[in-house]
Every structure is written in structure tokens, then in C-alpha cells.
mmCIF file of C-alpha atoms in Angstrom:
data_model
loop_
_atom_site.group_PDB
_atom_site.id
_atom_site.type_symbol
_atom_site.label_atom_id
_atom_site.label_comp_id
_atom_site.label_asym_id
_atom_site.label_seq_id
_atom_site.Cartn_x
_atom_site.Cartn_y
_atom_site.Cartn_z
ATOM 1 C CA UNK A 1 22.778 0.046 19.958
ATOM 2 C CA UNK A 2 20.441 -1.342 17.463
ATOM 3 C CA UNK A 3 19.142 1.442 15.315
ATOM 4 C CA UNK A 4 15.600 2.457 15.246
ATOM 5 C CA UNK A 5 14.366 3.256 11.470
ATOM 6 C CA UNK A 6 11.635 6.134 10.743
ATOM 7 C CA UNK A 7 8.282 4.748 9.814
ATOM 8 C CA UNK A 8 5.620 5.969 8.335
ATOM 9 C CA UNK A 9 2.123 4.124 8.596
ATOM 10 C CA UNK A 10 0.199 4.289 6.382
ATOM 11 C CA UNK A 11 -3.370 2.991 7.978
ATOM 12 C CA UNK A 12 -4.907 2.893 11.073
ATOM 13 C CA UNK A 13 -7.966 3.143 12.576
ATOM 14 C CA UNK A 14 -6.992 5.529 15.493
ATOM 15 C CA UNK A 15 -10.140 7.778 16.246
ATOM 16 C CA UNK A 16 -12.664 4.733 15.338
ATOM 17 C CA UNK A 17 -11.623 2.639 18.517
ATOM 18 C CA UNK A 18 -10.815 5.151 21.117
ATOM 19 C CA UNK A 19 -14.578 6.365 20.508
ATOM 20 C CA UNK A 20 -16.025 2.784 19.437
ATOM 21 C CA UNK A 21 -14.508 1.045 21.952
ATOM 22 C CA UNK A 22 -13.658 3.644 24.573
ATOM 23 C CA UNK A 23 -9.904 2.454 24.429
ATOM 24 C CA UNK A 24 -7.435 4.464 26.650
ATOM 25 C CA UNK A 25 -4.586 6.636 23.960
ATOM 26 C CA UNK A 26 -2.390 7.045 26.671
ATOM 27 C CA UNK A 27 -2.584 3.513 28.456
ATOM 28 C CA UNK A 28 -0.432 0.692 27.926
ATOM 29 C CA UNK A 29 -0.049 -0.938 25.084
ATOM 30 C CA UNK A 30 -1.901 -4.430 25.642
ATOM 31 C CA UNK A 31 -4.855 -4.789 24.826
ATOM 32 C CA UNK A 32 -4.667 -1.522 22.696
ATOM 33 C CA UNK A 33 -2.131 -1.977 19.652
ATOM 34 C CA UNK A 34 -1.799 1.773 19.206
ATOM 35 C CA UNK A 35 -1.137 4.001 21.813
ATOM 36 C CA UNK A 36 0.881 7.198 22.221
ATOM 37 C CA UNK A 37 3.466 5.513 23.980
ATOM 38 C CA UNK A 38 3.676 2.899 21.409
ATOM 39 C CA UNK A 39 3.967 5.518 18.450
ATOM 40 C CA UNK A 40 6.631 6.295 20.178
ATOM 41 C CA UNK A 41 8.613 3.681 21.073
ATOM 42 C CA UNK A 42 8.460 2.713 17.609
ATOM 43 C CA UNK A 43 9.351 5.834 16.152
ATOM 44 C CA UNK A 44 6.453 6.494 13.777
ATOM 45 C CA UNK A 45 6.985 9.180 12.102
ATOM 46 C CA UNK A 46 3.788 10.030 9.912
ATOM 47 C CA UNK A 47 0.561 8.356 10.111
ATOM 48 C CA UNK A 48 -2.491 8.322 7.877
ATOM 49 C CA UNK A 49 -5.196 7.956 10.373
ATOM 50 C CA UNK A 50 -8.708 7.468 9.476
ATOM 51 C CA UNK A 51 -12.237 8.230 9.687
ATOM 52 C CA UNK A 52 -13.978 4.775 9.405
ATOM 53 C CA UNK A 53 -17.525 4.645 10.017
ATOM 54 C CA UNK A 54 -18.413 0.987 10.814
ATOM 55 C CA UNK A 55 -20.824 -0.936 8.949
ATOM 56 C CA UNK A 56 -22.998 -1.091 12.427
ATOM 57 C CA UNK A 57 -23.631 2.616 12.162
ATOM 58 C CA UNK A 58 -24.404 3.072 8.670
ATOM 59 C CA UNK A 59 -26.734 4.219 7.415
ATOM 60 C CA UNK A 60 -28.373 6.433 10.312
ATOM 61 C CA UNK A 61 -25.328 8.038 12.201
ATOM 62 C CA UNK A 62 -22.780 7.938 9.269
ATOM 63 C CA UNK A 63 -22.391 11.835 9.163
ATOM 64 C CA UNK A 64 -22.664 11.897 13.469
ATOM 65 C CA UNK A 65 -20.031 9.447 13.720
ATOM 66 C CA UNK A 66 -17.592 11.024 11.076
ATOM 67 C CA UNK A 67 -18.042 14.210 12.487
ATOM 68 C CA UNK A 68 -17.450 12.650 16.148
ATOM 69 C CA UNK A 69 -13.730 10.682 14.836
ATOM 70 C CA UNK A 70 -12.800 14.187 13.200
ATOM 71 C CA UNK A 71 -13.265 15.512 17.278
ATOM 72 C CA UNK A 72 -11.218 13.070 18.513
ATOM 73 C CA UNK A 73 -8.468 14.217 16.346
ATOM 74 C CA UNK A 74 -9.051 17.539 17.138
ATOM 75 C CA UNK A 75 -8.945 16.475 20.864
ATOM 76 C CA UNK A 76 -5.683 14.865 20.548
ATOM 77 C CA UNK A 77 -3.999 17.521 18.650
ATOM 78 C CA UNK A 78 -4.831 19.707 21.765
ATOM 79 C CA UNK A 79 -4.393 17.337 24.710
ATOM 80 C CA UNK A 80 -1.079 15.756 22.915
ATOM 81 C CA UNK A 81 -0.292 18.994 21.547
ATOM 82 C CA UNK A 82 3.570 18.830 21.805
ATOM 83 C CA UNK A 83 4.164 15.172 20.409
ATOM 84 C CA UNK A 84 1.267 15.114 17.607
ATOM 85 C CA UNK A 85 0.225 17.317 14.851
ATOM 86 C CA UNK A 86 -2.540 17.687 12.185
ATOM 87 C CA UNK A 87 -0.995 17.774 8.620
ATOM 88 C CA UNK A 88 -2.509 19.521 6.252
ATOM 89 C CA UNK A 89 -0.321 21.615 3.708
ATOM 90 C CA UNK A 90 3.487 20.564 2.855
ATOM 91 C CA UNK A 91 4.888 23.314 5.522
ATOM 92 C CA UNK A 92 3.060 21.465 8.104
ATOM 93 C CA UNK A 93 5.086 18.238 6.964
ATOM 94 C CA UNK A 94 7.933 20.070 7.282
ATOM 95 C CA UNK A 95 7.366 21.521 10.784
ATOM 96 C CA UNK A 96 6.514 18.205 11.843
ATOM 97 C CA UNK A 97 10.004 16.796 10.957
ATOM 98 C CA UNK A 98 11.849 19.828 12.317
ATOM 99 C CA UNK A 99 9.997 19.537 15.763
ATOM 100 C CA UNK A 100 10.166 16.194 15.637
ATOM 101 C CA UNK A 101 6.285 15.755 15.932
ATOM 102 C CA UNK A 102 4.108 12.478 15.093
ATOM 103 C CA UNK A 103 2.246 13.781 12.073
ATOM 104 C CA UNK A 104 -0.946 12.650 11.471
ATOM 105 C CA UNK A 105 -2.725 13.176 7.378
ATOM 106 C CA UNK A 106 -6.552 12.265 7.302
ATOM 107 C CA UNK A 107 -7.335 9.074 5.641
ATOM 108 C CA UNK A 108 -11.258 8.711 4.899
ATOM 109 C CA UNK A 109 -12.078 4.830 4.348
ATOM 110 C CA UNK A 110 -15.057 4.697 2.633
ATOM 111 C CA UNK A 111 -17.079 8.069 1.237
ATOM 112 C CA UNK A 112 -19.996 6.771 2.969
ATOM 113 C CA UNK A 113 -20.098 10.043 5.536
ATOM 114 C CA UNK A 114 -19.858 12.165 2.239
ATOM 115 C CA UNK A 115 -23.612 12.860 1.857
ATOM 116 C CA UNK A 116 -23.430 14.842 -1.786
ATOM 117 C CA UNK A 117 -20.013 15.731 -4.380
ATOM 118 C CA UNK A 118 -19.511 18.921 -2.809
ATOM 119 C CA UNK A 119 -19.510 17.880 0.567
ATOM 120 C CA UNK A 120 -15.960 16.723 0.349
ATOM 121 C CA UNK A 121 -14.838 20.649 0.889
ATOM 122 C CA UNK A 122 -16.163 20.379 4.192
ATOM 123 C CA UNK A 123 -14.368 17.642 5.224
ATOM 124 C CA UNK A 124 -11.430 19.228 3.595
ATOM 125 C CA UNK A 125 -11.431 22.141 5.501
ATOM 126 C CA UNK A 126 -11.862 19.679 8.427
ATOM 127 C CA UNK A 127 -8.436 18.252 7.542
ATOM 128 C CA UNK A 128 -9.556 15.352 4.851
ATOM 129 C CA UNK A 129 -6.381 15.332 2.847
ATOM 130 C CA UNK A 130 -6.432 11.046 1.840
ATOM 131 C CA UNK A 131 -9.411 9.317 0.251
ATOM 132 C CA UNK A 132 -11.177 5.488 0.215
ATOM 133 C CA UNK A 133 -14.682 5.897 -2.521
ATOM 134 C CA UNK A 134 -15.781 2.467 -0.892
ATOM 135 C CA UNK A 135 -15.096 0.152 1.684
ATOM 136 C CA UNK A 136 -15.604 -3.626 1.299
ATOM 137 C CA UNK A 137 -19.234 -2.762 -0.010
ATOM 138 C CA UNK A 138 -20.971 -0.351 -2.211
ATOM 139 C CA UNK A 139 -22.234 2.885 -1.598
ATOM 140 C CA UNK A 140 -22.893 6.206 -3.592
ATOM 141 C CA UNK A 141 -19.673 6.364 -4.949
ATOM 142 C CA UNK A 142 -17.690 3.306 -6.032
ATOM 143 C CA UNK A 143 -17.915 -0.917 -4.765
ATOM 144 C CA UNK A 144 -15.733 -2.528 -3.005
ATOM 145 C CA UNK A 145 -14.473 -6.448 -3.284
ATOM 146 C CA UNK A 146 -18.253 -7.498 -2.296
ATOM 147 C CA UNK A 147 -20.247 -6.525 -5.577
ATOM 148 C CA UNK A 148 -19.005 -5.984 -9.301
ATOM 149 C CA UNK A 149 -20.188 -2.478 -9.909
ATOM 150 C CA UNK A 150 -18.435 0.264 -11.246
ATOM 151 C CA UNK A 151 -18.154 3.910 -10.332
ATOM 152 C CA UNK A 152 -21.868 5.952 -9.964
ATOM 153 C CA UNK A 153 -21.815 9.329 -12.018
ATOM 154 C CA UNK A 154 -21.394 10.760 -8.072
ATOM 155 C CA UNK A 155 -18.302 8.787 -7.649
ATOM 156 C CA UNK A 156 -16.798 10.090 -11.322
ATOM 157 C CA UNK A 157 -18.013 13.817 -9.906
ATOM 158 C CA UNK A 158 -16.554 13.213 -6.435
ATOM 159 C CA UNK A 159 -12.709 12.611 -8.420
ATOM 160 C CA UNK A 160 -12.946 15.719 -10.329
ATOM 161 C CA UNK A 161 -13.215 17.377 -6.915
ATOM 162 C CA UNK A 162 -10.121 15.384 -5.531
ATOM 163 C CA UNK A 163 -8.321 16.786 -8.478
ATOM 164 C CA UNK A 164 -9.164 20.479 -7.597
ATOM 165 C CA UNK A 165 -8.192 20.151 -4.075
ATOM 166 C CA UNK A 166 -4.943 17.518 -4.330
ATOM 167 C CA UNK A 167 -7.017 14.852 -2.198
ATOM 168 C CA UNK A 168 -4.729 11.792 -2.325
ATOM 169 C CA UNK A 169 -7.328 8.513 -3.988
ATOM 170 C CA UNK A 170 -6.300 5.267 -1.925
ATOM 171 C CA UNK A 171 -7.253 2.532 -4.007
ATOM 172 C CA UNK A 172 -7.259 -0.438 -1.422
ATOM 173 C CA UNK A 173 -10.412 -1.666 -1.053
ATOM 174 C CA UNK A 174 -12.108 -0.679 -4.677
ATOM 175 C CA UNK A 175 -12.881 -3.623 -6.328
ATOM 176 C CA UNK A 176 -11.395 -4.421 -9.490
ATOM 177 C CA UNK A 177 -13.539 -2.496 -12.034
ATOM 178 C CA UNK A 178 -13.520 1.102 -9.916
ATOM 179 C CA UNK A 179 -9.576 0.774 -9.441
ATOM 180 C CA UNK A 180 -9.262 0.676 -13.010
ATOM 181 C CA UNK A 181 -12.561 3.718 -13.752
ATOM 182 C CA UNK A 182 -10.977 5.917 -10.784
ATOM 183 C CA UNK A 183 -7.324 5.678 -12.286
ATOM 184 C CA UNK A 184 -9.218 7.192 -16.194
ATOM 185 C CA UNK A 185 -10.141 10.157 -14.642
ATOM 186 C CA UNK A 186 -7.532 10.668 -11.485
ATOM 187 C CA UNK A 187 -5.090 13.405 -12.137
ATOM 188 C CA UNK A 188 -2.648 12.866 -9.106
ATOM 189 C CA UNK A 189 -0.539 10.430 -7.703
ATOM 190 C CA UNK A 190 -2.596 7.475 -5.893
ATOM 191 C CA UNK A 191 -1.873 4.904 -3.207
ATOM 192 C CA UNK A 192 -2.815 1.635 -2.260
ATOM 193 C CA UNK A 193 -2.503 2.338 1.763
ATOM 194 C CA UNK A 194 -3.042 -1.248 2.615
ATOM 195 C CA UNK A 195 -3.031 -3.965 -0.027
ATOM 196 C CA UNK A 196 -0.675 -7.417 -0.711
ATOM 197 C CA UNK A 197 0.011 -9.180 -3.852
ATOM 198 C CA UNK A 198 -2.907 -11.544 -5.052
ATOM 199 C CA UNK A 199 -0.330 -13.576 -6.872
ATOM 200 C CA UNK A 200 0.989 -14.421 -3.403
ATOM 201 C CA UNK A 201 -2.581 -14.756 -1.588
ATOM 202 C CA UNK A 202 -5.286 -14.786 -3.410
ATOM 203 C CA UNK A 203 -7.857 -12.500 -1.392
ATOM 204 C CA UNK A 204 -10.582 -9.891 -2.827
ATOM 205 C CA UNK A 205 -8.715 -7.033 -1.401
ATOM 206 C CA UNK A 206 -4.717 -7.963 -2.770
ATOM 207 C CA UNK A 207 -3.798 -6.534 -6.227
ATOM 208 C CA UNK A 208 -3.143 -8.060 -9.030
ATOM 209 C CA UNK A 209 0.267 -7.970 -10.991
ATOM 210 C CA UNK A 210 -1.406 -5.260 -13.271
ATOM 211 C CA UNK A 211 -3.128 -3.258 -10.836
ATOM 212 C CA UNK A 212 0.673 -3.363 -8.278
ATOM 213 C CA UNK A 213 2.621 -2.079 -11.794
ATOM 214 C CA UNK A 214 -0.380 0.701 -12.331
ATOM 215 C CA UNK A 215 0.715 2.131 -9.139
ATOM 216 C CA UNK A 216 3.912 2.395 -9.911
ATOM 217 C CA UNK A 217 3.841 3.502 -13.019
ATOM 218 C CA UNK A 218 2.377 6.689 -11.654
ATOM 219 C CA UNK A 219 4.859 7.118 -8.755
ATOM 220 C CA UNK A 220 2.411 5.801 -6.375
ATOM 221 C CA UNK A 221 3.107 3.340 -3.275
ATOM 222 C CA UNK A 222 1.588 0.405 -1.899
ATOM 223 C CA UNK A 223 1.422 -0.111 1.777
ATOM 224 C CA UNK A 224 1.779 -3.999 2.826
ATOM 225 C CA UNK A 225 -1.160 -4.640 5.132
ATOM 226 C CA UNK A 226 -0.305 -7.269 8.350
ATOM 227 C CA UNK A 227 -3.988 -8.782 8.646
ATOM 228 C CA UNK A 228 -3.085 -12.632 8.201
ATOM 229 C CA UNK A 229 -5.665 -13.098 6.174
ATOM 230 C CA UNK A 230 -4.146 -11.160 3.809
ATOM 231 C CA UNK A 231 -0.602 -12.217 3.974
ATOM 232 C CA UNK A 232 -1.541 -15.949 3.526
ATOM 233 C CA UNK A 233 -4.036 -18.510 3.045
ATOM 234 C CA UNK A 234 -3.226 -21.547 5.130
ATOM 235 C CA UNK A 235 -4.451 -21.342 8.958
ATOM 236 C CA UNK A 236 -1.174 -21.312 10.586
ATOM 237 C CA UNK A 237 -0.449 -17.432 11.565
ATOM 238 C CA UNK A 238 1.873 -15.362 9.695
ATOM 239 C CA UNK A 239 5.401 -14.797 10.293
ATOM 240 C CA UNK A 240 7.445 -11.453 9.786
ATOM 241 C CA UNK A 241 9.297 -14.581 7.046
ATOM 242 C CA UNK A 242 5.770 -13.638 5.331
ATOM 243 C CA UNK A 243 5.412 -10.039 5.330
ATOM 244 C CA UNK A 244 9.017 -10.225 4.038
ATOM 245 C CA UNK A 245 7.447 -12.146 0.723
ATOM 246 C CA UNK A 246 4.905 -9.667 -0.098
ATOM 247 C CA UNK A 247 7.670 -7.105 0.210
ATOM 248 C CA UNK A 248 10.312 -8.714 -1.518
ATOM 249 C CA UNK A 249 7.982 -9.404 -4.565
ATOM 250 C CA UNK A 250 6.901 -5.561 -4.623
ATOM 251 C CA UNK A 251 10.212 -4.741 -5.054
ATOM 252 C CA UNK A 252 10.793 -7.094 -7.817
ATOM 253 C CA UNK A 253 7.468 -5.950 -9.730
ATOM 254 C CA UNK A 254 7.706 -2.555 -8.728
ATOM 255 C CA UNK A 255 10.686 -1.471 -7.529
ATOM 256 C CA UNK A 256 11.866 0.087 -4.506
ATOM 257 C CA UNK A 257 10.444 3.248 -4.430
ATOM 258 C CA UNK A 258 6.779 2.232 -4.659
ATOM 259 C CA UNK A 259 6.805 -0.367 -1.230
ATOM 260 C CA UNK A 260 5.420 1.166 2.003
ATOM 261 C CA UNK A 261 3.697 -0.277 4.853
ATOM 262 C CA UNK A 262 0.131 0.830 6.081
ATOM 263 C CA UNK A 263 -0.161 -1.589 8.968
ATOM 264 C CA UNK A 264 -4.106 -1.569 9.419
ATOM 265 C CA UNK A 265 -3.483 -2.397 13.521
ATOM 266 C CA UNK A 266 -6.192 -2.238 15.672
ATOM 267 C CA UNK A 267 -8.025 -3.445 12.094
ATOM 268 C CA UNK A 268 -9.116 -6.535 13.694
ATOM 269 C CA UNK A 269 -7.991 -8.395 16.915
ATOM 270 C CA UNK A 270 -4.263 -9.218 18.182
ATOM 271 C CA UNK A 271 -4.630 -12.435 17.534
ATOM 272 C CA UNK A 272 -5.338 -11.365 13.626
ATOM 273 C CA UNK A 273 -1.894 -10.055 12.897
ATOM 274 C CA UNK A 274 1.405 -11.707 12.516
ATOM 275 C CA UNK A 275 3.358 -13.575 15.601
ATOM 276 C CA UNK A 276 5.346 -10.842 15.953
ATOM 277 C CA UNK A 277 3.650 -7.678 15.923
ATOM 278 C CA UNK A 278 1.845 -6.957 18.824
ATOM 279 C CA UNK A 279 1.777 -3.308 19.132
ATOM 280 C CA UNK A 280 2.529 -0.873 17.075
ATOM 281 C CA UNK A 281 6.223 -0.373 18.601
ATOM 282 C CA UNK A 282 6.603 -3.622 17.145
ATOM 283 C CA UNK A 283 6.518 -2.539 13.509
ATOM 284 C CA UNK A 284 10.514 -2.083 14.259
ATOM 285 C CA UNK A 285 10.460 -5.897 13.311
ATOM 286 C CA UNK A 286 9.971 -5.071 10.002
ATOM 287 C CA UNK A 287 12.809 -2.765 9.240
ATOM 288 C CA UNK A 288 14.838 -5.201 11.308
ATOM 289 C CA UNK A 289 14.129 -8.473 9.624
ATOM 290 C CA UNK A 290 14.774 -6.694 6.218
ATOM 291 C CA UNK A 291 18.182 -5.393 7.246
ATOM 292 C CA UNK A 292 18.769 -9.260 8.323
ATOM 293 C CA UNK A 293 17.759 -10.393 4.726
ATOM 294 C CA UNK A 294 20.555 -7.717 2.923
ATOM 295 C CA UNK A 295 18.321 -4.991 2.644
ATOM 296 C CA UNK A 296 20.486 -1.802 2.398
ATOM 297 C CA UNK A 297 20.010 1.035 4.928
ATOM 298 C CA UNK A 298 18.299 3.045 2.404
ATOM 299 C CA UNK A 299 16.346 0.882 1.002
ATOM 300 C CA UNK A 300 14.603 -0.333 3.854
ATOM 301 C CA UNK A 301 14.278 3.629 5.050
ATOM 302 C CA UNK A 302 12.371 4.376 1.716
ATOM 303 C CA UNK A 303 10.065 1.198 2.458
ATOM 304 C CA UNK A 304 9.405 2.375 6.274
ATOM 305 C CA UNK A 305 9.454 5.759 6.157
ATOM 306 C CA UNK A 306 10.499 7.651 2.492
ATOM 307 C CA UNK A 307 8.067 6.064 0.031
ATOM 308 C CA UNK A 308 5.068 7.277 1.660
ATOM 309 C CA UNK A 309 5.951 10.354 2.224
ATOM 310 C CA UNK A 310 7.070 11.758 -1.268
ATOM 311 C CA UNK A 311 3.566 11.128 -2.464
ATOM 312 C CA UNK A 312 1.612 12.576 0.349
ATOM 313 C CA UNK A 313 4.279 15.369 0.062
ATOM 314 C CA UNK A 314 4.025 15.819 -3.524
ATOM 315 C CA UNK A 315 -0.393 15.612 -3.003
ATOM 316 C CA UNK A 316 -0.305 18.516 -0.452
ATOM 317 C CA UNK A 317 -0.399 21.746 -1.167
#
């Protein structure tokens, strides 16, 4: 029997399209790439899962629409009560594991909902426990790949608040000057939920060589993110030969206990992510393929499952 590694993902966009696009949690799989069953089938573990407000809705229902995703959590944690729980302190990690629960740990992408500094205890207390300053553009905060600026006074103010209450900084979609401002002033461990290696595709939102050995340096992880765009450059459509790459090279630069992968499904369409993956039970090909290429057992557990969750566990409090 072929085994079935633990995985831990570390992105995806759960609560934005069951309320944007009134998907179905519990229906199957296709054309939905994450449903319950799926989680299950490919025996995710942990999951950050995120508040994304889409560009659509901003600015006028930013705070409506946050507050709406944060309900749908809440609604799953009491319909799907005795598969999924809300993570929020390390004995909740713990409990999760032990009653062999899909934990979910709040990922903000983009403080855009995140009206003033002190607003972040609010969402805090609402379960905020991972956090984005920007998405691809710029807001109060920080920029993202589409504009040069650096962190605002709010966004240096908004850190020394993540410091206080152990909020986890994911660096994956700052642009180049706020990774490197954020990183001056952060006090914890950070991630890069969902980034590739620039040296390997050359894309606004991979790291650089510098940025990847940052990371690392501080005992953080990088998740590898399947949107094709990201994983290569030429128009034929990624392979699990190319998510491999972007691994392998981690490993090299990095080493192996600072490779993850935060899968960004439901990101973008089907047709977006590698041949392969199709649903999120198929992130199993990943774990698989790197056993075939002489991966060790516990190597390729730390990169699915272990990795990601020593930071977030040493983060919580």
C-alpha cells in the first residue's frame, strides 16, 4: 500500500471562494480544487487559510468582506466540527494532532481590511494568527511587486504589534524593498507561504537567492507555490518534473529544513496549475515524485508536513 505522507499547506484561499463564488465545501472535488473530502483524501494535516479580500471589493466592503470570510470559518468549525479545527495557541496544535483534526491557522493576505495599527487585536482575537502587509499592490501598510515603495510609518507600527502578539509576517508578495524594511524591525520567525526561486523563473513575486537564504537564516520556511506562472516561463504547462526544480534548488540554497509547500489552489483556475494537480488530494504527487527522485522518508515529511509546522508552532503562544 503506497503510503500517504502528512501535509501541511501552507496557502489557500478557502473562505474567499465558498462566499465569492458560492462553491459547495462538501461537494465533489471538480470544479472545486478544495473540498472537505479532498483535504481528506490527501491527508492535509494543517492549513493556513486566508482572508483575501479581492481587488473587486476594495476599497468600499474591505472590512464587510473580511469580517464575512472570518464567518465562514466560524461556520465550518461548527458544521465540520469533528474533522476541522480553529488553531490558535500551541495546545490547540497539539489537540489537533491527537484527535486527528484538519487544523486550520489564519493567514491574512494583504492588511487591506486592517483599517488603523491597533485594529490587528481585533482580528487577533478573531483568530488572525499569520500575516501578508500587501498584496500584489500597495496599500496603508507595505507594496507589493506592482510599485517600488517601501513600508508607510503604519506598516513599521503595524510590526511592532505582530511582535507583541507572535503574529507570524509572510513575506510572499512584498516587493523587494518592504521584504528587506519588514525583516529590520521583525522580531520572530517569518515565512514566505507561497514563493519560487527567481533564479529559476524570473517573476515579480519569486525570491531572489538573497531574500530565499534570509529566510533561512532565521529558521523560517518557504512554501513552493504551483501557479505555472510561477514555476516557469515558457507556455507549455508545468510538470510535477518542475515543482521538483524549485524544490530541489531550495534545498541546495537553503537546506532541508526551510522547504514547505503553500499550494495557493483555488488561486486561479485548474487549468493554471501543474498537469498533475487537480485537487487538492492530488498534492500526494508531490511527496510521491520526491520519494521517486531519492528523497529520504524524512526528508520529504519535513518538506510536506514538518517544516511548516515548527515555525507556526514556535509563533503561537
Amino acid at each position: 500500500m503506497r503510503r500517504k505522507f502528512p501535509i501541511f499547506d501552507g496557502h489557500q484561499d478557502i473562505a474567499f471562494h465558498l462566499s465569492y463564488f458560492r462553491r459547495d465545501f462538501v461537494a465533489p472535488e471538480i470544479p472545486c480544487m478544495i473540498t472537505l473530502p479532498g483535504l481528506k483524501k490527501g491527508n492535509i494535516k494543517f492549513i493556513l487559510n486566508t482572508i483575501f479580500v479581492h481587488p473587486k471589493l476594495r476599497p468600499e466592503k474591505t472590512v464587510e468582506n473580511a469580517n464575512l470570510q472570518f464567518q465562514v470559518y466560524e461556520d465550518i468549525y461548527t458544521e465540520f466540527g469533528s474533522e476541522i479545527m480553529k488553531i490558535e495557541d500551541k495546545k490547540d496544535l497539539d489537540t489537533a494532532i491527537n484527535d486527528n483534526k484538519i487544523g486550520f491557522i489564519t493567514l491574512m493576505e494583504g492588511a487591506d481590511p486592517i483599517e488603523q495599527p491597533d485594529d490587528l487585536y481585533k482580528y487577533y482575537n478573531k483568530g488572525l494568527r499569520v500575516l501578508g502587509l500587501a498584496w500584489n499592490n500597495k496599500n496603508e501598510y507595505a507594496s507589493g511587486p506592482a510599485t517600488k515603495d517601501g513600508l508607510s510609518e503604519k506598516g513599521k507600527e503595524i510590526i511592532q504589534i505582530m511582535n507583541e502578539l507572535n503574529i507570524t509576517l509572510d513575506l510572499s508578495h512584498l516587493n523587494e524593498k518592504c521584504f528587506w524594511q519588514s525583516l529590520e524591525s521583525y522580531n520572530h520567525t517569518p515565512l514566505a507561504t507561497h514563493s519560487n526561486v527567481r533564479k529559476l523563473t524570473d517573476h515579480p513575486r519569486n525570491l531572489y537567492d538573497e531574500q530565499l537564504k534570509e529566510i533561512s537564516k532565521r529558521g523560517g520556511v518557504i512554501g513552493i507555490v504551483l501557479y505555472n506562472n510561477f514555476l516557469k516561463t515558457t507556455d507549455d504547462r508545468p510538470t510535477l518534473e518542475d515543482i521538483y526544480k524549485h524544490i530541489d534548488y531550495m534545498l541546495n540554497l537553503c537546506g532541508e529544513d526551510h522547504v514547505g509547500i503553500g499550494s495557493d489552489l483555488d488561486g486561479a483556475e485548474i487549468k493554471d496549475f501543474p498537469k498533475e494537480i487537480r485537487t487538492i488530494a492530488n498534492l500526494q504527487k508531490i511527496p510521491e515524485y520526491l520519494s521517486k527522485k531519492g528523497y529520504s522518508d524524512d526528508l520529504v515529511k519535513k518538506i510536506s508536513h514538518d517544516n511548516f509546522l515548527r515555525v507556526i508552532r514556535y509563533n503561537l503562544n
